[in-house]
mmCIF file of C-alpha atoms in Angstrom:
data_model
loop_
_atom_site.group_PDB
_atom_site.id
_atom_site.type_symbol
_atom_site.label_atom_id
_atom_site.label_comp_id
_atom_site.label_asym_id
_atom_site.label_seq_id
_atom_site.Cartn_x
_atom_site.Cartn_y
_atom_site.Cartn_z
ATOM 1 C CA UNK A 1 24.283 90.943 151.235
ATOM 2 C CA UNK A 2 21.719 90.568 154.861
ATOM 3 C CA UNK A 3 21.854 92.297 157.572
ATOM 4 C CA UNK A 4 23.021 89.113 159.330
ATOM 5 C CA UNK A 5 25.439 88.543 157.099
ATOM 6 C CA UNK A 6 28.939 89.028 158.135
ATOM 7 C CA UNK A 7 32.105 89.805 156.107
ATOM 8 C CA UNK A 8 33.898 86.497 156.318
ATOM 9 C CA UNK A 9 30.373 85.198 155.356
ATOM 10 C CA UNK A 10 30.768 87.406 152.215
ATOM 11 C CA UNK A 11 33.700 86.766 151.630
ATOM 12 C CA UNK A 12 33.262 83.031 151.582
ATOM 13 C CA UNK A 13 29.884 83.032 149.950
ATOM 14 C CA UNK A 14 31.617 84.794 147.072
ATOM 15 C CA UNK A 15 34.411 82.579 147.019
ATOM 16 C CA UNK A 16 32.442 79.092 146.463
ATOM 17 C CA UNK A 17 30.467 81.167 143.647
ATOM 18 C CA UNK A 18 33.548 82.415 141.391
ATOM 19 C CA UNK A 19 34.993 78.941 141.698
ATOM 20 C CA UNK A 20 32.097 77.102 140.558
ATOM 21 C CA UNK A 21 31.880 79.551 136.799
ATOM 22 C CA UNK A 22 32.492 78.111 133.966
ATOM 23 C CA UNK A 23 35.721 78.540 131.953
ATOM 24 C CA UNK A 24 34.687 81.037 128.837
ATOM 25 C CA UNK A 25 34.071 79.661 125.882
ATOM 26 C CA UNK A 26 35.721 81.891 123.338
ATOM 27 C CA UNK A 27 39.710 81.185 124.445
ATOM 28 C CA UNK A 28 40.672 82.602 120.722
ATOM 29 C CA UNK A 29 42.538 85.213 121.549
ATOM 30 C CA UNK A 30 45.039 82.934 124.187
ATOM 31 C CA UNK A 31 44.906 80.195 121.658
ATOM 32 C CA UNK A 32 47.077 82.563 119.422
ATOM 33 C CA UNK A 33 49.951 84.016 121.125
ATOM 34 C CA UNK A 34 50.434 80.514 122.923
ATOM 35 C CA UNK A 35 50.481 79.235 118.921
ATOM 36 C CA UNK A 36 52.769 81.698 118.147
ATOM 37 C CA UNK A 37 55.339 81.918 120.665
ATOM 38 C CA UNK A 38 55.427 78.017 120.688
ATOM 39 C CA UNK A 39 56.489 78.899 116.838
ATOM 40 C CA UNK A 40 58.537 81.776 118.241
ATOM 41 C CA UNK A 41 60.910 79.524 120.592
ATOM 42 C CA UNK A 42 60.144 77.193 117.257
ATOM 43 C CA UNK A 43 62.376 78.855 114.911
ATOM 44 C CA UNK A 44 64.709 80.460 117.379
ATOM 45 C CA UNK A 45 65.646 76.863 117.777
ATOM 46 C CA UNK A 46 66.350 76.291 114.653
ATOM 47 C CA UNK A 47 68.080 78.983 113.731
ATOM 48 C CA UNK A 48 71.491 78.458 114.658
ATOM 49 C CA UNK A 49 70.915 75.041 112.560
ATOM 50 C CA UNK A 50 70.679 76.503 109.707
ATOM 51 C CA UNK A 51 73.739 78.737 109.699
ATOM 52 C CA UNK A 52 76.482 76.777 108.433
ATOM 53 C CA UNK A 53 74.817 75.725 105.547
ATOM 54 C CA UNK A 54 74.307 79.049 104.743
ATOM 55 C CA UNK A 55 77.640 80.475 105.389
ATOM 56 C CA UNK A 56 80.443 79.928 102.656
ATOM 57 C CA UNK A 57 83.241 77.584 103.404
ATOM 58 C CA UNK A 58 86.461 79.857 104.332
ATOM 59 C CA UNK A 59 89.375 79.130 101.190
ATOM 60 C CA UNK A 60 92.631 80.687 101.834
ATOM 61 C CA UNK A 61 93.001 80.595 98.081
ATOM 62 C CA UNK A 62 90.400 82.663 97.195
ATOM 63 C CA UNK A 63 92.165 85.673 98.970
ATOM 64 C CA UNK A 64 95.600 87.726 98.062
ATOM 65 C CA UNK A 65 98.682 86.770 99.091
ATOM 66 C CA UNK A 66 99.374 89.388 102.278
ATOM 67 C CA UNK A 67 102.292 90.761 101.151
ATOM 68 C CA UNK A 68 100.597 92.115 97.626
ATOM 69 C CA UNK A 69 98.309 94.817 99.718
ATOM 70 C CA UNK A 70 99.248 97.873 99.002
ATOM 71 C CA UNK A 71 97.661 101.591 99.671
ATOM 72 C CA UNK A 72 95.286 101.283 97.307
ATOM 73 C CA UNK A 73 93.958 97.177 97.466
ATOM 74 C CA UNK A 74 90.756 96.633 97.938
ATOM 75 C CA UNK A 75 90.501 94.448 100.526
ATOM 76 C CA UNK A 76 87.200 94.028 101.125
ATOM 77 C CA UNK A 77 87.915 90.188 101.545
ATOM 78 C CA UNK A 78 88.953 89.874 104.107
ATOM 79 C CA UNK A 79 86.591 91.498 106.683
ATOM 80 C CA UNK A 80 84.215 88.327 105.742
ATOM 81 C CA UNK A 81 82.393 86.834 108.203
ATOM 82 C CA UNK A 82 83.729 83.797 108.018
ATOM 83 C CA UNK A 83 87.469 84.890 107.745
ATOM 84 C CA UNK A 84 90.057 84.008 110.447
ATOM 85 C CA UNK A 85 90.374 87.409 112.768
ATOM 86 C CA UNK A 86 93.973 87.298 113.117
ATOM 87 C CA UNK A 87 93.840 87.007 108.717
ATOM 88 C CA UNK A 88 91.442 89.503 109.053
ATOM 89 C CA UNK A 89 93.700 91.787 111.165
ATOM 90 C CA UNK A 90 96.881 90.775 109.364
ATOM 91 C CA UNK A 91 95.361 92.706 105.961
ATOM 92 C CA UNK A 92 94.537 96.046 107.909
ATOM 93 C CA UNK A 93 98.251 95.835 109.564
ATOM 94 C CA UNK A 94 99.408 95.412 106.155
ATOM 95 C CA UNK A 95 96.762 98.063 104.242
ATOM 96 C CA UNK A 96 97.886 100.660 107.332
ATOM 97 C CA UNK A 97 102.102 99.707 107.930
ATOM 98 C CA UNK A 98 100.865 100.836 103.043
ATOM 99 C CA UNK A 99 99.630 103.832 103.378
ATOM 100 C CA UNK A 100 101.447 106.099 103.691
ATOM 101 C CA UNK A 101 98.464 109.261 105.176
ATOM 102 C CA UNK A 102 98.715 106.772 108.321
ATOM 103 C CA UNK A 103 102.089 105.307 108.308
ATOM 104 C CA UNK A 104 104.043 108.845 108.370
ATOM 105 C CA UNK A 105 101.960 109.508 110.296
ATOM 106 C CA UNK A 106 103.544 111.482 114.148
ATOM 107 C CA UNK A 107 101.024 112.688 116.954
ATOM 108 C CA UNK A 108 101.261 114.602 120.110
ATOM 109 C CA UNK A 109 101.746 111.736 122.204
ATOM 110 C CA UNK A 110 102.656 112.720 126.359
ATOM 111 C CA UNK A 111 105.808 111.987 126.655
ATOM 112 C CA UNK A 112 106.782 111.089 123.161
ATOM 113 C CA UNK A 113 108.368 115.287 122.719
ATOM 114 C CA UNK A 114 110.386 116.485 125.194
ATOM 115 C CA UNK A 115 107.766 120.015 124.969
ATOM 116 C CA UNK A 116 110.466 122.450 126.812
ATOM 117 C CA UNK A 117 112.947 122.694 123.924
ATOM 118 C CA UNK A 118 110.209 123.610 120.904
ATOM 119 C CA UNK A 119 113.361 122.366 118.539
ATOM 120 C CA UNK A 120 112.681 118.708 119.791
ATOM 121 C CA UNK A 121 109.320 119.237 117.362
ATOM 122 C CA UNK A 122 108.657 118.895 113.520
ATOM 123 C CA UNK A 123 107.028 121.984 113.056
ATOM 124 C CA UNK A 124 107.973 124.290 116.479
ATOM 125 C CA UNK A 125 110.645 126.392 117.116
ATOM 126 C CA UNK A 126 112.226 129.421 115.594
ATOM 127 C CA UNK A 127 112.483 129.705 111.993
ATOM 128 C CA UNK A 128 116.253 129.572 110.510
ATOM 129 C CA UNK A 129 117.574 130.800 106.846
ATOM 130 C CA UNK A 130 117.551 126.922 106.282
ATOM 131 C CA UNK A 131 113.323 127.137 107.101
ATOM 132 C CA UNK A 132 112.157 129.782 104.157
ATOM 133 C CA UNK A 133 113.309 128.210 100.833
ATOM 134 C CA UNK A 134 110.762 125.939 101.282
ATOM 135 C CA UNK A 135 108.076 128.087 103.312
ATOM 136 C CA UNK A 136 109.127 130.553 99.691
ATOM 137 C CA UNK A 137 108.886 127.089 97.446
ATOM 138 C CA UNK A 138 111.803 126.744 96.008
ATOM 139 C CA UNK A 139 113.075 123.544 97.848
ATOM 140 C CA UNK A 140 110.455 122.413 95.460
ATOM 141 C CA UNK A 141 111.522 124.549 92.409
ATOM 142 C CA UNK A 142 116.036 123.014 93.352
ATOM 143 C CA UNK A 143 114.399 119.596 93.616
ATOM 144 C CA UNK A 144 112.427 119.208 90.773
ATOM 145 C CA UNK A 145 115.277 121.064 88.457
ATOM 146 C CA UNK A 146 117.463 117.595 90.217
ATOM 147 C CA UNK A 147 120.270 120.007 92.467
ATOM 148 C CA UNK A 148 119.872 120.610 95.876
ATOM 149 C CA UNK A 149 122.716 122.722 97.844
ATOM 150 C CA UNK A 150 123.495 119.887 100.493
ATOM 151 C CA UNK A 151 123.977 117.244 97.378
ATOM 152 C CA UNK A 152 126.093 120.481 95.607
ATOM 153 C CA UNK A 153 128.324 120.362 99.319
ATOM 154 C CA UNK A 154 128.171 116.244 99.479
ATOM 155 C CA UNK A 155 130.230 116.158 96.534
ATOM 156 C CA UNK A 156 132.504 118.109 97.060
ATOM 157 C CA UNK A 157 133.374 116.968 100.758
ATOM 158 C CA UNK A 158 133.079 112.801 98.437
ATOM 159 C CA UNK A 159 135.856 113.905 96.617
ATOM 160 C CA UNK A 160 138.468 113.452 99.700
ATOM 161 C CA UNK A 161 137.129 110.575 100.910
ATOM 162 C CA UNK A 162 138.861 107.493 100.344
ATOM 163 C CA UNK A 163 136.834 103.493 100.396
ATOM 164 C CA UNK A 164 139.778 100.685 101.598
ATOM 165 C CA UNK A 165 139.071 97.360 101.767
ATOM 166 C CA UNK A 166 137.655 97.508 105.312
ATOM 167 C CA UNK A 167 134.832 99.528 104.618
ATOM 168 C CA UNK A 168 134.345 97.511 101.512
ATOM 169 C CA UNK A 169 133.695 94.763 103.990
ATOM 170 C CA UNK A 170 132.086 96.498 106.090
ATOM 171 C CA UNK A 171 129.569 97.611 103.669
ATOM 172 C CA UNK A 172 129.220 94.356 102.387
ATOM 173 C CA UNK A 173 128.713 93.031 106.011
ATOM 174 C CA UNK A 174 125.720 95.913 106.805
ATOM 175 C CA UNK A 175 124.375 95.048 103.064
ATOM 176 C CA UNK A 176 124.324 90.849 103.981
ATOM 177 C CA UNK A 177 121.925 91.864 107.483
ATOM 178 C CA UNK A 178 119.449 94.849 105.725
ATOM 179 C CA UNK A 179 118.807 91.711 102.953
ATOM 180 C CA UNK A 180 117.930 89.069 105.784
ATOM 181 C CA UNK A 181 115.779 91.574 107.558
ATOM 182 C CA UNK A 182 114.338 93.266 104.817
ATOM 183 C CA UNK A 183 112.507 90.145 103.495
ATOM 184 C CA UNK A 184 112.959 86.413 103.268
ATOM 185 C CA UNK A 185 116.324 84.967 101.765
ATOM 186 C CA UNK A 186 114.924 82.888 97.608
ATOM 187 C CA UNK A 187 117.000 80.758 96.581
ATOM 188 C CA UNK A 188 120.152 82.802 94.794
ATOM 189 C CA UNK A 189 120.384 83.821 97.887
ATOM 190 C CA UNK A 190 120.706 80.913 99.836
ATOM 191 C CA UNK A 191 122.994 79.601 97.288
ATOM 192 C CA UNK A 192 125.199 82.527 98.429
ATOM 193 C CA UNK A 193 124.629 82.158 102.106
ATOM 194 C CA UNK A 194 125.861 78.132 101.281
ATOM 195 C CA UNK A 195 129.230 79.333 100.154
ATOM 196 C CA UNK A 196 130.094 81.462 102.847
ATOM 197 C CA UNK A 197 134.034 80.663 104.489
ATOM 198 C CA UNK A 198 134.641 80.973 108.417
ATOM 199 C CA UNK A 199 137.655 81.590 110.272
ATOM 200 C CA UNK A 200 138.843 81.447 114.207
ATOM 201 C CA UNK A 201 137.449 84.679 115.327
ATOM 202 C CA UNK A 202 134.220 85.053 116.577
ATOM 203 C CA UNK A 203 132.634 87.297 113.148
ATOM 204 C CA UNK A 204 134.558 83.843 110.951
ATOM 205 C CA UNK A 205 132.151 81.393 113.787
ATOM 206 C CA UNK A 206 129.022 83.567 112.812
ATOM 207 C CA UNK A 207 130.016 82.975 108.261
ATOM 208 C CA UNK A 208 130.780 79.098 108.847
ATOM 209 C CA UNK A 209 127.429 78.940 111.063
ATOM 210 C CA UNK A 210 125.443 80.569 109.059
ATOM 211 C CA UNK A 211 126.505 79.018 106.349
ATOM 212 C CA UNK A 212 125.302 75.390 107.980
ATOM 213 C CA UNK A 213 122.085 76.733 108.825
ATOM 214 C CA UNK A 214 121.243 77.664 105.121
ATOM 215 C CA UNK A 215 122.643 74.123 104.214
ATOM 216 C CA UNK A 216 120.729 72.344 106.021
ATOM 217 C CA UNK A 217 117.516 74.408 105.849
ATOM 218 C CA UNK A 218 115.211 74.522 102.953
ATOM 219 C CA UNK A 219 113.691 77.851 101.510
ATOM 220 C CA UNK A 220 109.810 77.066 102.305
ATOM 221 C CA UNK A 221 110.843 76.637 106.639
ATOM 222 C CA UNK A 222 113.361 79.703 105.963
ATOM 223 C CA UNK A 223 109.901 81.769 104.455
ATOM 224 C CA UNK A 224 107.279 80.211 107.129
ATOM 225 C CA UNK A 225 110.388 82.080 110.310
ATOM 226 C CA UNK A 226 110.202 85.117 108.409
ATOM 227 C CA UNK A 227 106.579 85.191 108.213
ATOM 228 C CA UNK A 228 106.507 84.220 112.158
ATOM 229 C CA UNK A 229 109.261 86.666 112.878
ATOM 230 C CA UNK A 230 108.506 89.370 111.686
ATOM 231 C CA UNK A 231 104.968 89.698 109.788
ATOM 232 C CA UNK A 232 102.669 87.180 111.581
ATOM 233 C CA UNK A 233 98.892 86.773 112.066
ATOM 234 C CA UNK A 234 98.562 90.456 113.357
ATOM 235 C CA UNK A 235 101.707 90.912 113.840
ATOM 236 C CA UNK A 236 105.223 89.145 114.275
ATOM 237 C CA UNK A 237 107.078 87.941 117.172
ATOM 238 C CA UNK A 238 109.839 90.791 117.033
ATOM 239 C CA UNK A 239 109.554 94.534 116.647
ATOM 240 C CA UNK A 240 112.873 95.240 114.326
ATOM 241 C CA UNK A 241 112.015 98.708 114.664
ATOM 242 C CA UNK A 242 114.139 101.862 116.938
ATOM 243 C CA UNK A 243 110.969 103.547 117.661
ATOM 244 C CA UNK A 244 109.588 100.170 119.522
ATOM 245 C CA UNK A 245 113.035 99.369 121.250
ATOM 246 C CA UNK A 246 113.453 102.498 122.577
ATOM 247 C CA UNK A 247 110.257 103.666 123.828
ATOM 248 C CA UNK A 248 108.048 100.618 123.342
ATOM 249 C CA UNK A 249 105.549 102.210 120.541
ATOM 250 C CA UNK A 250 106.007 101.936 117.664
ATOM 251 C CA UNK A 251 106.432 106.150 114.834
ATOM 252 C CA UNK A 252 107.369 107.599 117.978
ATOM 253 C CA UNK A 253 109.664 110.158 118.600
ATOM 254 C CA UNK A 254 112.830 107.962 117.062
ATOM 255 C CA UNK A 255 111.642 107.719 113.988
ATOM 256 C CA UNK A 256 110.685 111.328 114.048
ATOM 257 C CA UNK A 257 114.882 112.539 114.874
ATOM 258 C CA UNK A 258 116.007 109.318 111.296
ATOM 259 C CA UNK A 259 114.061 111.857 109.468
ATOM 260 C CA UNK A 260 115.348 114.617 110.383
ATOM 261 C CA UNK A 261 119.126 113.245 109.951
ATOM 262 C CA UNK A 262 117.943 111.433 106.436
ATOM 263 C CA UNK A 263 116.540 114.851 105.804
ATOM 264 C CA UNK A 264 120.090 116.437 106.167
ATOM 265 C CA UNK A 265 122.187 113.701 103.701
ATOM 266 C CA UNK A 266 119.367 114.751 101.241
ATOM 267 C CA UNK A 267 117.925 111.631 101.795
ATOM 268 C CA UNK A 268 114.225 110.524 100.660
ATOM 269 C CA UNK A 269 112.256 107.434 100.931
ATOM 270 C CA UNK A 270 112.303 104.876 98.004
ATOM 271 C CA UNK A 271 108.634 104.835 96.264
ATOM 272 C CA UNK A 272 107.308 102.088 97.356
ATOM 273 C CA UNK A 273 109.169 101.081 100.715
ATOM 274 C CA UNK A 274 106.657 100.068 102.951
ATOM 275 C CA UNK A 275 108.677 100.191 106.238
ATOM 276 C CA UNK A 276 109.335 103.020 108.643
ATOM 277 C CA UNK A 277 112.863 104.400 108.229
ATOM 278 C CA UNK A 278 113.742 103.523 111.829
ATOM 279 C CA UNK A 279 113.885 99.966 110.780
ATOM 280 C CA UNK A 280 116.829 97.772 111.153
ATOM 281 C CA UNK A 281 117.363 96.855 107.508
ATOM 282 C CA UNK A 282 116.438 100.203 106.265
ATOM 283 C CA UNK A 283 119.165 101.973 109.380
ATOM 284 C CA UNK A 284 121.288 98.630 108.123
ATOM 285 C CA UNK A 285 121.119 99.770 104.881
ATOM 286 C CA UNK A 286 122.198 103.986 104.664
ATOM 287 C CA UNK A 287 124.961 102.274 106.403
ATOM 288 C CA UNK A 288 126.059 100.497 103.301
ATOM 289 C CA UNK A 289 125.855 103.571 101.307
ATOM 290 C CA UNK A 290 128.250 105.531 103.745
ATOM 291 C CA UNK A 291 130.719 102.897 104.093
ATOM 292 C CA UNK A 292 130.884 102.020 100.314
ATOM 293 C CA UNK A 293 130.852 105.760 99.179
ATOM 294 C CA UNK A 294 127.790 105.697 97.545
ATOM 295 C CA UNK A 295 126.322 107.885 99.656
ATOM 296 C CA UNK A 296 127.992 110.890 100.286
ATOM 297 C CA UNK A 297 128.610 112.632 103.808
ATOM 298 C CA UNK A 298 130.716 114.343 105.857
ATOM 299 C CA UNK A 299 133.506 112.267 107.470
ATOM 300 C CA UNK A 300 132.195 111.761 111.477
ATOM 301 C CA UNK A 301 128.479 110.762 109.358
ATOM 302 C CA UNK A 302 128.925 107.419 109.354
ATOM 303 C CA UNK A 303 130.026 106.744 113.500
ATOM 304 C CA UNK A 304 127.217 110.010 114.638
ATOM 305 C CA UNK A 305 124.104 107.601 112.660
ATOM 306 C CA UNK A 306 125.637 104.243 114.030
ATOM 307 C CA UNK A 307 125.805 105.279 117.382
ATOM 308 C CA UNK A 308 122.328 107.713 117.516
ATOM 309 C CA UNK A 309 120.332 105.964 115.881
ATOM 310 C CA UNK A 310 121.698 102.087 115.970
ATOM 311 C CA UNK A 311 123.883 102.084 119.223
ATOM 312 C CA UNK A 312 121.061 102.424 121.793
ATOM 313 C CA UNK A 313 118.688 98.918 120.382
ATOM 314 C CA UNK A 314 120.220 96.758 117.880
ATOM 315 C CA UNK A 315 122.006 94.476 119.984
ATOM 316 C CA UNK A 316 119.231 93.785 122.181
ATOM 317 C CA UNK A 317 116.938 93.402 119.385
ATOM 318 C CA UNK A 318 119.536 91.115 117.371
ATOM 319 C CA UNK A 319 119.827 89.179 121.095
ATOM 320 C CA UNK A 320 116.209 88.825 120.860
ATOM 321 C CA UNK A 321 116.096 87.309 117.551
ATOM 322 C CA UNK A 322 119.267 84.562 118.781
ATOM 323 C CA UNK A 323 116.270 83.912 121.346
ATOM 324 C CA UNK A 324 113.829 83.672 118.808
ATOM 325 C CA UNK A 325 111.153 81.067 120.058
ATOM 326 C CA UNK A 326 109.707 80.305 116.513
ATOM 327 C CA UNK A 327 113.794 80.827 114.691
ATOM 328 C CA UNK A 328 116.077 78.745 113.688
ATOM 329 C CA UNK A 329 118.014 79.829 110.663
ATOM 330 C CA UNK A 330 117.218 83.127 111.947
ATOM 331 C CA UNK A 331 118.842 82.581 115.397
ATOM 332 C CA UNK A 332 121.994 82.466 113.587
ATOM 333 C CA UNK A 333 121.451 85.244 111.200
ATOM 334 C CA UNK A 334 121.119 87.080 114.790
ATOM 335 C CA UNK A 335 124.465 85.278 116.322
ATOM 336 C CA UNK A 336 125.466 87.332 113.332
ATOM 337 C CA UNK A 337 124.017 90.448 113.010
ATOM 338 C CA UNK A 338 125.167 91.200 117.026
ATOM 339 C CA UNK A 339 128.722 90.242 116.419
ATOM 340 C CA UNK A 340 129.284 92.625 113.919
ATOM 341 C CA UNK A 341 127.607 95.902 115.365
ATOM 342 C CA UNK A 342 129.602 94.712 118.866
ATOM 343 C CA UNK A 343 132.602 94.975 116.024
ATOM 344 C CA UNK A 344 131.867 98.453 114.540
ATOM 345 C CA UNK A 345 130.668 100.368 118.197
ATOM 346 C CA UNK A 346 134.475 99.482 118.985
ATOM 347 C CA UNK A 347 136.027 100.834 116.366
ATOM 348 C CA UNK A 348 133.852 103.258 116.411
ATOM 349 C CA UNK A 349 134.980 104.212 119.754
ATOM 350 C CA UNK A 350 138.428 103.525 119.291
ATOM 351 C CA UNK A 351 138.435 106.272 116.273
ATOM 352 C CA UNK A 352 137.233 109.133 118.660
#
């Protein structure tokens, strides 16, 4: 830079020199980068087009029935990416319900137990004389011998109880409702329902309506109704559980109370039974045994179980079943159940 050249002149000169330079001859570094970028874009764009071709088409026949799933069933086929999400959730729910380790777990949850009452929580509170045999392993020994203290005492109570025609009729009514809520009726049961006769009473009219519904709907439609109402993809339209109706969630404190009551009666869950004991069908089946005398218990047990474990919620459940949007046949079941349990509630109140 000469003395006479100022800053602006020097800047202008250098700018002109820079603009006049030739571009570098070797562009090998930039070309591969551009080429790679182009290839990458092409690969990314093409990838989605190849996914449908490589993914196998979903075939429902390739999966086992949901009702066949047990705790030991391998359900990995339901977890494949091409299986609908609702069907995957339904399989998982079925596997969890049939697994005792998950199904029977009742953990400490907020507002689930009365923590001011130590006896309200299983496993807490003071020990009693009845707890000692179990802690010492004596209870298991008695069960292995097939004799329990409760059974011996209950057998003496049963000797004085008489089962009349009314109790037999009540047992049949409970049995019918329990069967219809535990499974979809087969062809033989539908034939039995068609032969039901009614009369002028509200209960008789409910029988007649159920008979007409059974005669007008084919078994496949009834099976589909049952699936939509109580099973569903993920869950059914209704939850026939005492815990749900009384607390808003499943496996709650009402279930713990039912189990405690059944323990006092010497009753245990039937092997293979996947539903918890506060399911409507299970509780109605217990009422069958009490009304018919098959379950031996003190005289007031039947009324106590009905008023404690059924009356607070079963009417709402049957009313919901009457108004279920996916029901036609089971609307009549809801009407029959509601009317019959109302009759039972009134009869028990008069018997006090």
